[in-house]
């Protein structure tokens, strides 16, 4: 393939990605030997195309090429961790996670990575709760993660009820508001679907999908409702 043909294909690829047509985009990516490409940004885009098509092995291989080509930073490590989890390679995910916290030990997203790994490993509910509580201590949680934590508290409440150990007031509040967060997520997901966001970033919640219908990222909302506010 000569340079002109390559540039033409890249131009087509970028247009398809921008429009959200990842299936057509992958038909282009499959025709190019990406091991010979040195543009880290382009390789990252190609990795995204494969990931959107659930081709996680190819997505990770191309993203590793990008990581080797240039110091693309912690975002690449975050995505590599998520892709490794999707592939079921937990040891590799943990290796990426350790590298992530070495270069950015104060970043709150490390707790989300730790949580995804804990879920993939089948860790007990109390460990998963502790991880998300650490995250909530330093980061304002959106409804998606509030609902996740509320579900964990509800499960823990059932366990504690059998032993006579009550939840703390903060934990009980989360349980009481669980339906609010669930309703909020459903309405936001419908809103995003109706408004057709082709390039919605799903990085945070796409690695582990315990509830496929709630993958929409909520961080695009400008204002957050409070469970105590009048819904009207």
Coordinates of N, CA and C in Angstrom, one line a residue, residues 16 20 47 51 60 76 99 133 156 162 183 224:
X16 N -15.6 7.8 9.6 CA -16.5 6.7 10.1 C -16.5 6.7 11.7
X20 N -19.6 7.5 14.3 CA -20.0 6.4 15.1 C -20.2 5.0 14.4
X47 N -7.5 1.1 18.0 CA -7.8 0.3 19.2 C -9.2 0.5 19.6
X51 N -12.3 -2.2 19.9 CA -13.0 -2.4 21.2 C -14.5 -2.2 21.0
X60 N -6.3 -4.6 22.3 CA -5.2 -4.5 23.2 C -3.9 -4.5 22.5
X76 N -4.0 5.4 28.5 CA -3.8 4.1 27.8 C -3.7 3.0 28.8
X99 N 1.2 -0.5 37.2 CA 2.0 0.6 36.5 C 1.3 1.9 36.6
X133 N -16.1 2.9 48.6 CA -16.2 3.9 49.7 C -14.9 4.8 49.6
X156 N -25.3 -6.4 51.3 CA -24.6 -6.5 52.6 C -25.7 -6.4 53.7
X162 N -29.1 -11.2 58.8 CA -29.1 -12.6 59.3 C -28.2 -12.7 60.6
X183 N -33.8 4.7 38.8 CA -34.8 5.4 37.9 C -34.0 6.5 37.1
X224 N -26.7 17.6 38.9 CA -27.1 16.3 39.6 C -28.2 16.6 40.5

